[in-house]
Short mmCIF file of C-alpha atoms and ligand atoms in Angstrom, two decimals:
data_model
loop_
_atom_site.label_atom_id
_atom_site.label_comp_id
_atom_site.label_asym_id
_atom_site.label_seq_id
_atom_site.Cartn_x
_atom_site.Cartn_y
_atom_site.Cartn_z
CA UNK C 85 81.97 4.03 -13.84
CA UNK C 86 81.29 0.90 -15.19
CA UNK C 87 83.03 -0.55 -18.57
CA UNK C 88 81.06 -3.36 -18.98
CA UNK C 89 77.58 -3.37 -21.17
CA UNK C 90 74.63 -4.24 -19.16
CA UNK C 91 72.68 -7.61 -19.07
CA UNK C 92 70.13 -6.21 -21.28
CA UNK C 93 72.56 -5.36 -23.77
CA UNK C 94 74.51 -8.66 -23.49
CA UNK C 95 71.19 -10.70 -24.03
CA UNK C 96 70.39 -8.59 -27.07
CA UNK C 97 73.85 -8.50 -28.53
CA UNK C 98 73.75 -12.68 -28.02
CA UNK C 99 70.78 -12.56 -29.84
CA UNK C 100 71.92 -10.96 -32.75
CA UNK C 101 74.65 -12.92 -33.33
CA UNK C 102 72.39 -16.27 -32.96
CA UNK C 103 70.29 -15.07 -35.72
CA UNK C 104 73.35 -13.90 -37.57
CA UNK C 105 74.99 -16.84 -37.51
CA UNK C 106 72.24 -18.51 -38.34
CA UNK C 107 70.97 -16.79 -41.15
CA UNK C 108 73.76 -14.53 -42.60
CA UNK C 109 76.80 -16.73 -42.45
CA UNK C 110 76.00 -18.47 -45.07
CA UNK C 111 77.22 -16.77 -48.14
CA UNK C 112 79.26 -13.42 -46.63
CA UNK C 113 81.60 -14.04 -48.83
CA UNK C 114 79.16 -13.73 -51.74
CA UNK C 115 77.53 -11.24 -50.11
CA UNK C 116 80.40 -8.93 -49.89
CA UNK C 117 81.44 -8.85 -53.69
CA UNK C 118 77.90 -8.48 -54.84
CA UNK C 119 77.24 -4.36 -55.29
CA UNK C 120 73.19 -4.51 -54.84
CA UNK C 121 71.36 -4.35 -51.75
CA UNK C 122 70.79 -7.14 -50.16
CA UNK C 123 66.78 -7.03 -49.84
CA UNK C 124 66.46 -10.51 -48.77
CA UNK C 125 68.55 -9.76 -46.11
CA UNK C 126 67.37 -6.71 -45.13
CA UNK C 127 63.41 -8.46 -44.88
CA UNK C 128 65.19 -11.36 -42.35
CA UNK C 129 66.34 -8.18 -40.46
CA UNK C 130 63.16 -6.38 -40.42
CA UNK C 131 61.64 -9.91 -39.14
CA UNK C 132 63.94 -9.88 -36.14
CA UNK C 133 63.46 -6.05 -35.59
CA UNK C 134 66.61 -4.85 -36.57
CA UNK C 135 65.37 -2.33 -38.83
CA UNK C 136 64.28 0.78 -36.93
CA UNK C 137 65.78 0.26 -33.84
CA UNK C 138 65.69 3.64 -32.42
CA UNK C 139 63.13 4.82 -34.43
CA UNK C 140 60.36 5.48 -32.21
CA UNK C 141 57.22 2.49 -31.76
CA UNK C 142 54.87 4.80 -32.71
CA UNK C 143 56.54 4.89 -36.73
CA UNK C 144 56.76 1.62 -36.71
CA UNK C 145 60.30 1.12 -35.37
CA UNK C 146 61.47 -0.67 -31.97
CA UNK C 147 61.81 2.22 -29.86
CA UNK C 148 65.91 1.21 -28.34
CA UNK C 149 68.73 3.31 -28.30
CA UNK C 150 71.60 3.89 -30.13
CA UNK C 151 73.72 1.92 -27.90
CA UNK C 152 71.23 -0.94 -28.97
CA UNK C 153 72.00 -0.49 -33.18
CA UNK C 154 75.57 -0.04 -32.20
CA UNK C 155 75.76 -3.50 -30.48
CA UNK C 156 73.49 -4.72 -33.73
CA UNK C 157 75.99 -3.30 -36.12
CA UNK C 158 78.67 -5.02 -34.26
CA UNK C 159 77.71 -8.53 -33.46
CA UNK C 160 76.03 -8.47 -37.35
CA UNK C 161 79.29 -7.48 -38.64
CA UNK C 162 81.38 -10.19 -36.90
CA UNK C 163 79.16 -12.96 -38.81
CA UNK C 164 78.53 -10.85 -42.43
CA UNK C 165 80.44 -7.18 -42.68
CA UNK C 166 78.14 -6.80 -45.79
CA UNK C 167 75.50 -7.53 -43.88
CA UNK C 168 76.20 -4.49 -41.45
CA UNK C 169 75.26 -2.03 -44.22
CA UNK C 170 71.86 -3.20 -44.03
CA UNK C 171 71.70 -2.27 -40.48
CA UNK C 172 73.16 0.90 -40.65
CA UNK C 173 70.63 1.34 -43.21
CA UNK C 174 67.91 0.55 -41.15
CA UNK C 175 69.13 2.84 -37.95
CA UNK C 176 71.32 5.32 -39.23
CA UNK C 177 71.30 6.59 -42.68
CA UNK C 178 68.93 8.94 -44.43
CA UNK C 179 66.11 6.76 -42.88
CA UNK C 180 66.76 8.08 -39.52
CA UNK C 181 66.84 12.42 -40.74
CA UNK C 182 63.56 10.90 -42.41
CA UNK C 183 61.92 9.55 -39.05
CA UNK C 184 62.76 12.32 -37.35
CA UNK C 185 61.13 15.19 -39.26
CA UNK C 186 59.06 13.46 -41.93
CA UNK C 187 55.22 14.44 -41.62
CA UNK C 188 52.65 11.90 -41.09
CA UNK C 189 51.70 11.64 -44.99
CA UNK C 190 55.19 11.10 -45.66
CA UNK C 191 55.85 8.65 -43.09
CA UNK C 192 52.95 6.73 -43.70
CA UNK C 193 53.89 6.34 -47.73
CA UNK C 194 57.28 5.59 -47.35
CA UNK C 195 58.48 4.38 -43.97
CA UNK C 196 56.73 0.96 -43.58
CA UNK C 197 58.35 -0.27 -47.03
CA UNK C 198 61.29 1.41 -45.79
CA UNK C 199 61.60 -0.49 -42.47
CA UNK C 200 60.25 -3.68 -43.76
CA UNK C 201 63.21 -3.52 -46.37
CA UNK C 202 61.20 -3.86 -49.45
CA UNK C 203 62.52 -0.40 -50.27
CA UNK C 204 65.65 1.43 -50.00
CA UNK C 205 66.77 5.26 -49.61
CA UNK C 206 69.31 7.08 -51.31
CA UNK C 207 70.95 10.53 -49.47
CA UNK C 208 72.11 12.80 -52.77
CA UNK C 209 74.46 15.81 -51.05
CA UNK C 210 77.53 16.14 -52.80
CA UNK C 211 77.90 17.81 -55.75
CA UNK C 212 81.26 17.99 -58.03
CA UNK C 213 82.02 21.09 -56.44
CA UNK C 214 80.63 20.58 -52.80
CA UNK C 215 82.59 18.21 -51.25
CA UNK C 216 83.91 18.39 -47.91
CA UNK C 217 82.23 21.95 -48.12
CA UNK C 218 78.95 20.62 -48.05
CA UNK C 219 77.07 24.05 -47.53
CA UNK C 220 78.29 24.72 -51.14
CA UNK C 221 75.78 22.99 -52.77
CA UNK C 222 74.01 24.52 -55.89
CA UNK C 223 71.25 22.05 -56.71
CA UNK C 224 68.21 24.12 -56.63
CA UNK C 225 64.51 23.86 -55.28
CA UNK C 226 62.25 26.62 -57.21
CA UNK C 227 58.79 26.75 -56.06
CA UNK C 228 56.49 26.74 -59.25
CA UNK C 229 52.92 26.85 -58.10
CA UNK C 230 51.79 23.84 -55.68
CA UNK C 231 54.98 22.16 -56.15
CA UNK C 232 58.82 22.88 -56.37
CA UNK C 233 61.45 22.28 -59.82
CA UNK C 234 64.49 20.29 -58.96
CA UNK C 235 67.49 21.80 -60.77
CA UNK C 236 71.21 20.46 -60.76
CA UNK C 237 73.14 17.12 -60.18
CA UNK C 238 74.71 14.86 -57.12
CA UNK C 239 77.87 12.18 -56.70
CA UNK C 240 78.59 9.23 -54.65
CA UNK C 241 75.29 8.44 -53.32
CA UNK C 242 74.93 5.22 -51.85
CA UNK C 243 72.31 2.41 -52.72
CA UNK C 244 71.91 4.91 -55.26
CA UNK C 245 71.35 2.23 -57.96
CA UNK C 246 68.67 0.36 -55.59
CA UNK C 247 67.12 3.30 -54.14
CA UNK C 248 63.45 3.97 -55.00
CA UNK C 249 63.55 7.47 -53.22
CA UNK C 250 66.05 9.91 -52.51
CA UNK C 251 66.77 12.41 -49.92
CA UNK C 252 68.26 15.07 -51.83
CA UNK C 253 70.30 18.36 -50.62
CA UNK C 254 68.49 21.24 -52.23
CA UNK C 255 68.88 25.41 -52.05
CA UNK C 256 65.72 27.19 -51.49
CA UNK C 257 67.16 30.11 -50.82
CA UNK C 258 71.14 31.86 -50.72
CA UNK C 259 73.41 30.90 -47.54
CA UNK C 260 73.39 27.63 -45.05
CA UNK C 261 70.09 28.93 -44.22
CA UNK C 262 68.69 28.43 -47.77
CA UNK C 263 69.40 24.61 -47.92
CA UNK C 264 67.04 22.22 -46.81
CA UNK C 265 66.20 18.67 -47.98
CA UNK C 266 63.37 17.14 -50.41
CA UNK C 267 62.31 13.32 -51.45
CA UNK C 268 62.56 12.54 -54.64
CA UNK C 269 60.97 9.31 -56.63
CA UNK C 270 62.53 7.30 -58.93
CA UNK C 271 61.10 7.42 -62.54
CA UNK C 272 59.83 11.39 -61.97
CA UNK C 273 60.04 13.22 -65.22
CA UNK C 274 63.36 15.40 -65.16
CA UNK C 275 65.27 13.16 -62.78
CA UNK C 276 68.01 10.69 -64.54
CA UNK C 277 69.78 8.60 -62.54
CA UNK C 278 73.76 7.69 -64.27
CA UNK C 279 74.99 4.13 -65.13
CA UNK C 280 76.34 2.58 -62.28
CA UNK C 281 79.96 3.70 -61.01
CA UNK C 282 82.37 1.72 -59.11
CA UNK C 283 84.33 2.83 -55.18
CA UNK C 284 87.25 0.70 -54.40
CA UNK C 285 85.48 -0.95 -52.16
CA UNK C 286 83.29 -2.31 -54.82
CA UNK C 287 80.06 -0.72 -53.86
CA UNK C 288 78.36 1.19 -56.54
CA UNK C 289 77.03 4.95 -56.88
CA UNK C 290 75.42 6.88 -59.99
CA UNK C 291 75.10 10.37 -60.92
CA UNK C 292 71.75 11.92 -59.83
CA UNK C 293 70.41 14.69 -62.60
CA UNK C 294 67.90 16.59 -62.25
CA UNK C 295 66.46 19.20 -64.73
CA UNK C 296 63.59 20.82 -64.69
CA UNK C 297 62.45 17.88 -62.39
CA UNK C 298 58.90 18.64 -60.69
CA UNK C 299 58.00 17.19 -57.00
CA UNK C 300 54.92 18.03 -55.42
CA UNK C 301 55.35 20.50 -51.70
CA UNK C 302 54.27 17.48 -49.59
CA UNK C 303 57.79 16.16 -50.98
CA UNK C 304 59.50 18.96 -48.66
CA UNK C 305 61.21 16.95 -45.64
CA UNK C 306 62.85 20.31 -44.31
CA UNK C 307 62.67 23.69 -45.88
CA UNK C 308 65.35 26.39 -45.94
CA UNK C 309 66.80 26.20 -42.56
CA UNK C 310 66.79 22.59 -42.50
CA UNK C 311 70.06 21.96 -42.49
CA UNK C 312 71.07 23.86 -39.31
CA UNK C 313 68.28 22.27 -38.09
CA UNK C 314 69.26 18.61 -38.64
CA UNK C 315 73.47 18.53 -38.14
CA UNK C 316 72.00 16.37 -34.93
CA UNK C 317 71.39 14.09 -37.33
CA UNK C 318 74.51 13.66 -39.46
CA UNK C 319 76.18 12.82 -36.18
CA UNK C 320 74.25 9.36 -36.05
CA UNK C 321 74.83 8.84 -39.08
CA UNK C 322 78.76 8.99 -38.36
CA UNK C 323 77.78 6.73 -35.39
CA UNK C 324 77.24 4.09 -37.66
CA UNK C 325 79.82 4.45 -40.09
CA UNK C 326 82.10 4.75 -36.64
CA UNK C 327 80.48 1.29 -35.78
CA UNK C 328 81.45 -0.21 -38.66
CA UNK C 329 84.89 1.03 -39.26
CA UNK C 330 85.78 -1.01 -36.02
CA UNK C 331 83.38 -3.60 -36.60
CA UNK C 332 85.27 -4.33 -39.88
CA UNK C 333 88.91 -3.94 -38.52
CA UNK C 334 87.59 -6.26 -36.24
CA UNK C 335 86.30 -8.84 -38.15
CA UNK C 336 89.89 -8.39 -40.19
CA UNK C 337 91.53 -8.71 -36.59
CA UNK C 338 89.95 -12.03 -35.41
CA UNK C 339 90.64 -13.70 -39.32
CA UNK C 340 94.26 -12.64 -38.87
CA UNK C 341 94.33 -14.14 -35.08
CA UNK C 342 93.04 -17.49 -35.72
CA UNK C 343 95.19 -17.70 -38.93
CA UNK C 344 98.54 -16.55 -36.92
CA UNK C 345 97.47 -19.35 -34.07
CA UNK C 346 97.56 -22.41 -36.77
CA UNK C 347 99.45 -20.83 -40.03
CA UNK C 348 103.07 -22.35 -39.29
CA UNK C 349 106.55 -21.44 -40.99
CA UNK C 350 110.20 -22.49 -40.27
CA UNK C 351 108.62 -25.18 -38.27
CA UNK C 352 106.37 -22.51 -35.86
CA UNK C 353 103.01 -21.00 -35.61
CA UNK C 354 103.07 -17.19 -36.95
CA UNK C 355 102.07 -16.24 -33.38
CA UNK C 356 105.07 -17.67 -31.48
CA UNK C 357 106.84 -15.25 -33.77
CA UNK C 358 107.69 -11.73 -31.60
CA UNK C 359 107.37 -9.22 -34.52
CA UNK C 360 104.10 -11.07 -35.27
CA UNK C 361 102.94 -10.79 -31.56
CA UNK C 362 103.58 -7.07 -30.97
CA UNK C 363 101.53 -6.44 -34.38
CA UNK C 364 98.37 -8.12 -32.31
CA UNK C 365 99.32 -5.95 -29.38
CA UNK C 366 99.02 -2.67 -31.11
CA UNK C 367 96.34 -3.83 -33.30
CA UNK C 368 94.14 -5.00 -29.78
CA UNK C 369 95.45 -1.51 -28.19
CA UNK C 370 93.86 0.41 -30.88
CA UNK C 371 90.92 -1.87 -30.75
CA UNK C 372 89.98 -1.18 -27.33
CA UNK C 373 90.85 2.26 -27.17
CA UNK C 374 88.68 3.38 -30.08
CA UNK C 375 85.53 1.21 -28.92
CA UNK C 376 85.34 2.96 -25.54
CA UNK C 377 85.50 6.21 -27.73
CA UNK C 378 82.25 5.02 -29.66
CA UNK C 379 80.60 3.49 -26.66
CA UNK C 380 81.32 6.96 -24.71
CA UNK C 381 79.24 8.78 -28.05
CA UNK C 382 76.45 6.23 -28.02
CA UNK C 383 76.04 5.87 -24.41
CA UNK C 384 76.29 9.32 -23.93
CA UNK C 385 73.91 10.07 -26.82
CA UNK C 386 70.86 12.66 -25.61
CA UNK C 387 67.42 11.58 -26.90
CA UNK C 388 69.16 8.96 -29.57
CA UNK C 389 71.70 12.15 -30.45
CA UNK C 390 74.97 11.99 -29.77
CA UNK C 391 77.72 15.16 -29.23
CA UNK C 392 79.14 16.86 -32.16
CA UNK C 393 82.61 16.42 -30.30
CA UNK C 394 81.90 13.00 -29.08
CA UNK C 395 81.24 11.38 -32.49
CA UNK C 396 84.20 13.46 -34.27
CA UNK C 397 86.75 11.62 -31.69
CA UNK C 398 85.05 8.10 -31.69
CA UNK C 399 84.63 8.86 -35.48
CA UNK C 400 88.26 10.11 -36.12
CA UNK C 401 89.16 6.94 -33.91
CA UNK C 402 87.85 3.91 -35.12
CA UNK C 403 88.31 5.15 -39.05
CA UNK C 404 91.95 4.98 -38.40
CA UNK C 405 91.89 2.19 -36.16
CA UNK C 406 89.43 -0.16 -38.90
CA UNK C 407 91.60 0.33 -41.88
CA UNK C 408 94.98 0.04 -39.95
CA UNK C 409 94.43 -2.94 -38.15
CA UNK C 410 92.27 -4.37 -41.38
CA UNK C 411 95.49 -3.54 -43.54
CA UNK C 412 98.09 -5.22 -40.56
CA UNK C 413 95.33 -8.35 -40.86
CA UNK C 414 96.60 -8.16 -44.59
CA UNK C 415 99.74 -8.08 -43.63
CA UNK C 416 100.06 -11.24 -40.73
CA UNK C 417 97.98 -13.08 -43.46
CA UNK C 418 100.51 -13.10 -46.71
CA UNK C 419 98.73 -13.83 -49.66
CA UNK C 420 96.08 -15.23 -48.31
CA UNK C 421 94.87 -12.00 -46.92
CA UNK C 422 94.82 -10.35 -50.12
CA UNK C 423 93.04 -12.88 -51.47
CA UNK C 424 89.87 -12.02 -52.38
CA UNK C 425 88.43 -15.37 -51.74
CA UNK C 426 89.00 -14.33 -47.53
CA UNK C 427 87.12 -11.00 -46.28
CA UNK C 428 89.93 -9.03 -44.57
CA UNK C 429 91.16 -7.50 -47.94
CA UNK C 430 87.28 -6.47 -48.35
CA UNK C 431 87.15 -5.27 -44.85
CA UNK C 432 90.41 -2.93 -45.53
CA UNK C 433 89.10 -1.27 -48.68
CA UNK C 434 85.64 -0.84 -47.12
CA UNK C 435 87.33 0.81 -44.01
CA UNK C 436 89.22 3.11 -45.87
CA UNK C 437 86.06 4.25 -47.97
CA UNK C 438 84.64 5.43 -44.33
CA UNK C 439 88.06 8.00 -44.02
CA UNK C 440 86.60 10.12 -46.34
CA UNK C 441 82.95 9.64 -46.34
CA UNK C 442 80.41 11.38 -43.89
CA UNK C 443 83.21 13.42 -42.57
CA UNK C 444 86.52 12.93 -43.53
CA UNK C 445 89.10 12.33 -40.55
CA UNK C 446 90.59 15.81 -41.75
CA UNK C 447 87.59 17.76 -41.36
CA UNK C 448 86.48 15.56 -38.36
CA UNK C 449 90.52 16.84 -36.85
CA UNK C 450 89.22 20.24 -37.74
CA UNK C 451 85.81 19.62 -35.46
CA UNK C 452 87.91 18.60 -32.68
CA UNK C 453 90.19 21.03 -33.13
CA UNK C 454 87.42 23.74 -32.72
CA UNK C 455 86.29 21.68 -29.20
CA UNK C 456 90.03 22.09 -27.87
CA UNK C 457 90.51 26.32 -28.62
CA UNK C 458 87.30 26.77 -27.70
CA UNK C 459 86.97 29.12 -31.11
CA UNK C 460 85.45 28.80 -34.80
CA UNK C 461 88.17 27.80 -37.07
CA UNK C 462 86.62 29.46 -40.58
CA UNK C 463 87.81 27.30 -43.36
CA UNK C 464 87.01 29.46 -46.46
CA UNK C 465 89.72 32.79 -47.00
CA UNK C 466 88.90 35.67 -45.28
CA UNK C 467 86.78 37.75 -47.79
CA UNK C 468 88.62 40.51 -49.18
CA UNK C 469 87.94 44.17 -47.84
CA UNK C 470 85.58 46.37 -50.12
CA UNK C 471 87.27 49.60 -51.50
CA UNK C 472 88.39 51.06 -48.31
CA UNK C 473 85.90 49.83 -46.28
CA UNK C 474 86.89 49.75 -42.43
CA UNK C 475 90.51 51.21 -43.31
C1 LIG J 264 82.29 5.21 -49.59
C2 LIG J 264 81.66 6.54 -49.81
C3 LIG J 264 80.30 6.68 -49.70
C4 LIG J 264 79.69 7.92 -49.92
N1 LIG J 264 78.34 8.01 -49.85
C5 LIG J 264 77.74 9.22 -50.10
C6 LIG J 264 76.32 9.33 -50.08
O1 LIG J 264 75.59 8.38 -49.83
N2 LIG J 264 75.76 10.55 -50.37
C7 LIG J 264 76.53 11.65 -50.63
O2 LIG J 264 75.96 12.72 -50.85
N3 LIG J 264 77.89 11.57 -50.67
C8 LIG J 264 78.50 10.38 -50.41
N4 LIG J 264 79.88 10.27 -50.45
C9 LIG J 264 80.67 11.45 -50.75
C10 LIG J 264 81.33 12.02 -49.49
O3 LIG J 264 80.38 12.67 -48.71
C11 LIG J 264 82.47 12.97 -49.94
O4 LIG J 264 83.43 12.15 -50.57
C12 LIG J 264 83.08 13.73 -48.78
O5 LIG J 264 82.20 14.72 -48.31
C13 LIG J 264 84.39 14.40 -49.19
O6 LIG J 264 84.20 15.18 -50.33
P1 LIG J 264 85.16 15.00 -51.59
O7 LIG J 264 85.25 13.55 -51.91
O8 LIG J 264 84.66 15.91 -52.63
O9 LIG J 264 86.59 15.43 -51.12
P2 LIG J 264 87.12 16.95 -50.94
O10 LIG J 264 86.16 17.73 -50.15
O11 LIG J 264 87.57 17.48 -52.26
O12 LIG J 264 88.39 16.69 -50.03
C14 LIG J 264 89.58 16.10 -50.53
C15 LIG J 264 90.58 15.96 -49.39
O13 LIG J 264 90.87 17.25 -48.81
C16 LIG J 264 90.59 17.23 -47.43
N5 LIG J 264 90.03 18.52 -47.02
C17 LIG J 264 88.98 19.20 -47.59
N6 LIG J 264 88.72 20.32 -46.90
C18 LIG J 264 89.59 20.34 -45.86
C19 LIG J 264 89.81 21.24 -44.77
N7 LIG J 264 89.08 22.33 -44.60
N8 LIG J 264 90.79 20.94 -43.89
C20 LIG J 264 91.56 19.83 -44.03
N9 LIG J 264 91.39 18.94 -45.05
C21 LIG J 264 90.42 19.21 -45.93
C22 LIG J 264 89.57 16.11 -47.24
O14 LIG J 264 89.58 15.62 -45.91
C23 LIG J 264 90.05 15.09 -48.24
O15 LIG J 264 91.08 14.32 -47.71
C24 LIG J 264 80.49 9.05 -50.23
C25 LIG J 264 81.88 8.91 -50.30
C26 LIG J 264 82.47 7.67 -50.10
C27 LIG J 264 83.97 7.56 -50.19
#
């Protein structure tokens, strides 16, 4: 067994921190508290192929692994945490379900201005009442002739106030099996996308509405049965929220270490102080311990997919780990932590955004808990017994 990344990797994670550093260190700061998309960033990225990393050649993408956006994420994130969104963006996201099962036609419209980052994708699931219970959804694809009518609304999406297409949630039919997934345009008739609204972490989402909102059928990315089909792909997608959970307690981690090593108070540096020392020591234990979790999930990943179990203990992981140590970084720091004009309060409030979205650490606990009993935990109360049915 060998702990170490290969020379491949180190050469390529070198790289991306030369051109990060040289290119994206400039204004993180400004970066960070600004809530649109970056696109100039994103088109530097897409220069250096770090859009579409393990998106096959033949679509236009560089053909790597996940390991390889992992170590992008990463060594991006140590320079510019903002920055990191663009590259989970360009690996993991939406754009990656989209890759994957997107037809020629569709690929061919959308995924070149995707990649090049001259356009960016929205993912519309949740609903006001289909949360953590995803499968509840109740936004509604109708087929009407050649085409299909959108019906019904979506929160919290992402980029949503950037995003020139979305990948939206919809229920052809009753059950999990009904639900499958559809593109949808900005500026088609019956869609209205909300003022923006505001996360803690400063990023901004709008409400999606659809009504009586027409797409044409080559618009279909999966059709009922879709969603079954494609859990594969949620679980990269938590690979790169995973990535930058730790990538941002990180950053938090190293701001907090070089200001302990200099910051000095009753006439000694912060880090000569004990209770100030065993802070780093837990914060570095939780460190490494949750990156060999997400290295084990991307190394271990099967044609660019990682395990269900895999990513819900790397995910669980480095969640917790991010925001704690980002919120300790606060801590060592004083004031000048929570200052906004320094990044580690940013990092904190971003990592705790990633608890809850794309599988909350509850329902990720649930997942593992499933793996460990070896059984289906059912979440939703048993249904009640019809009149004397089976008594
Ligand atoms: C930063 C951020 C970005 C997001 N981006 C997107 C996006 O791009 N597209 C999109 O569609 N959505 C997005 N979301 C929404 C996200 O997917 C939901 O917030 C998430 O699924 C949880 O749903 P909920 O907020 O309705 O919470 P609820 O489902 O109401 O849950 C509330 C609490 O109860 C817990 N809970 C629920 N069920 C169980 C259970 N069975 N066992 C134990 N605990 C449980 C949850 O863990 C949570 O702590 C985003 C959210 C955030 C915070």
């Amino acid at each position: 067994m060998n702990f170490d990344l290969t020379d491949e990797q180190k050469m390529f994670a070198r790289s991306v921190r030369g051109f990060a550093e040289v290119h994206l260190s400039a204004g993180a700061l400004e970066r960070a508290h600004d809530p649109r998309f970056p696109f100039d960033v994103a088109q530097k990225m897409a220069a250096q192929g770090l859009m579409g990393i393990t998106i096959p050649e033949a679509d236009g993408g560089m053909g790597g692994s996940l390991m390889d956006a992992v170590i992008a994420i990463e060594q991006v994130a140590a320079v510019c945490p903002r920055s990191a969104d663009v590259v989970q963006f360009g690996n993991f996201g939406p754009i990656r379900t989209f890759a994957e099962y997107g037809s020629a036609e569709q690929k061919a419209k959308w995924l070149a201005p995707l990649l090049a980052g001259r356009m960016v994708m929205s993912l519309g699931i949740t609903e006001s009442e289909a949360g953590s219970a995803a499968t509840e959804l109740t936004t509604t694809a109708r087929q009407d002739g050649d085409g299909y009518v959108i019906d019904g609304a979506k929160l919290f999406s992402t980029f949503s106030p950037d995003a020139s297409i979305f990948l939206v949630y919809v229920r052809f039919g009753p059950g999990t099996g009904g639900i499958g997934s559809v593109v949808v345009e900005r500026g088609t008739p019956g869609f209205t996308i909300g003022p923006p609204q505001e996360f803690m972490s400063g990023e901004q989402w709008c409400e999606l509405h659809f009504s009586e909102c027409r797409i044409p059928a080559a618009n279909v990315l999966l059709g009922p049965g879709g969603f079954r089909k494609q859990m594969a792909g949620f679980n990269v997608e938590r690979i790169g929220n995973t990535a930058r959970s730790l990538a941002f307690g990180r950053y938090a981690y190293e701001r907090a270490r070089e200001h302990a090593a200099v910051r000095k108070q009753f006439g000694r540096t912060l880090s000569e102080f004990q209770g100030v020392q065993w802070k780093f020591a837990d914060m570095a234990i939780k460190l490494e311990s949750a990156q060999l979790l997400l290295y084990r999930a991307a190394a271990n990943a099967d044609r660019g997919l990682p395990s269900a179990y895999e990513t819900a203990v790397a995910k669980a992981a480095c969640n917790q780990t991010g925001f704690e140590v980002a919120h300790e970084a606060v801590q060592v720091m004083g004031a000048a932590g929570y200052s906004r004009s320094a990044l580690v309060e940013y990092c904190m409030r971003r990592c705790r955004g990633w608890m809850i979205a794309g599988g909350s650490v509850e329902i990720l606990k649930n997942r593992i808990a499933e793996h460990v009993f070896d059984r289906r935990f059912d979440q939703r109360p048993p249904r009640a017994n019809p009149a004397g049915a089976g008594v």
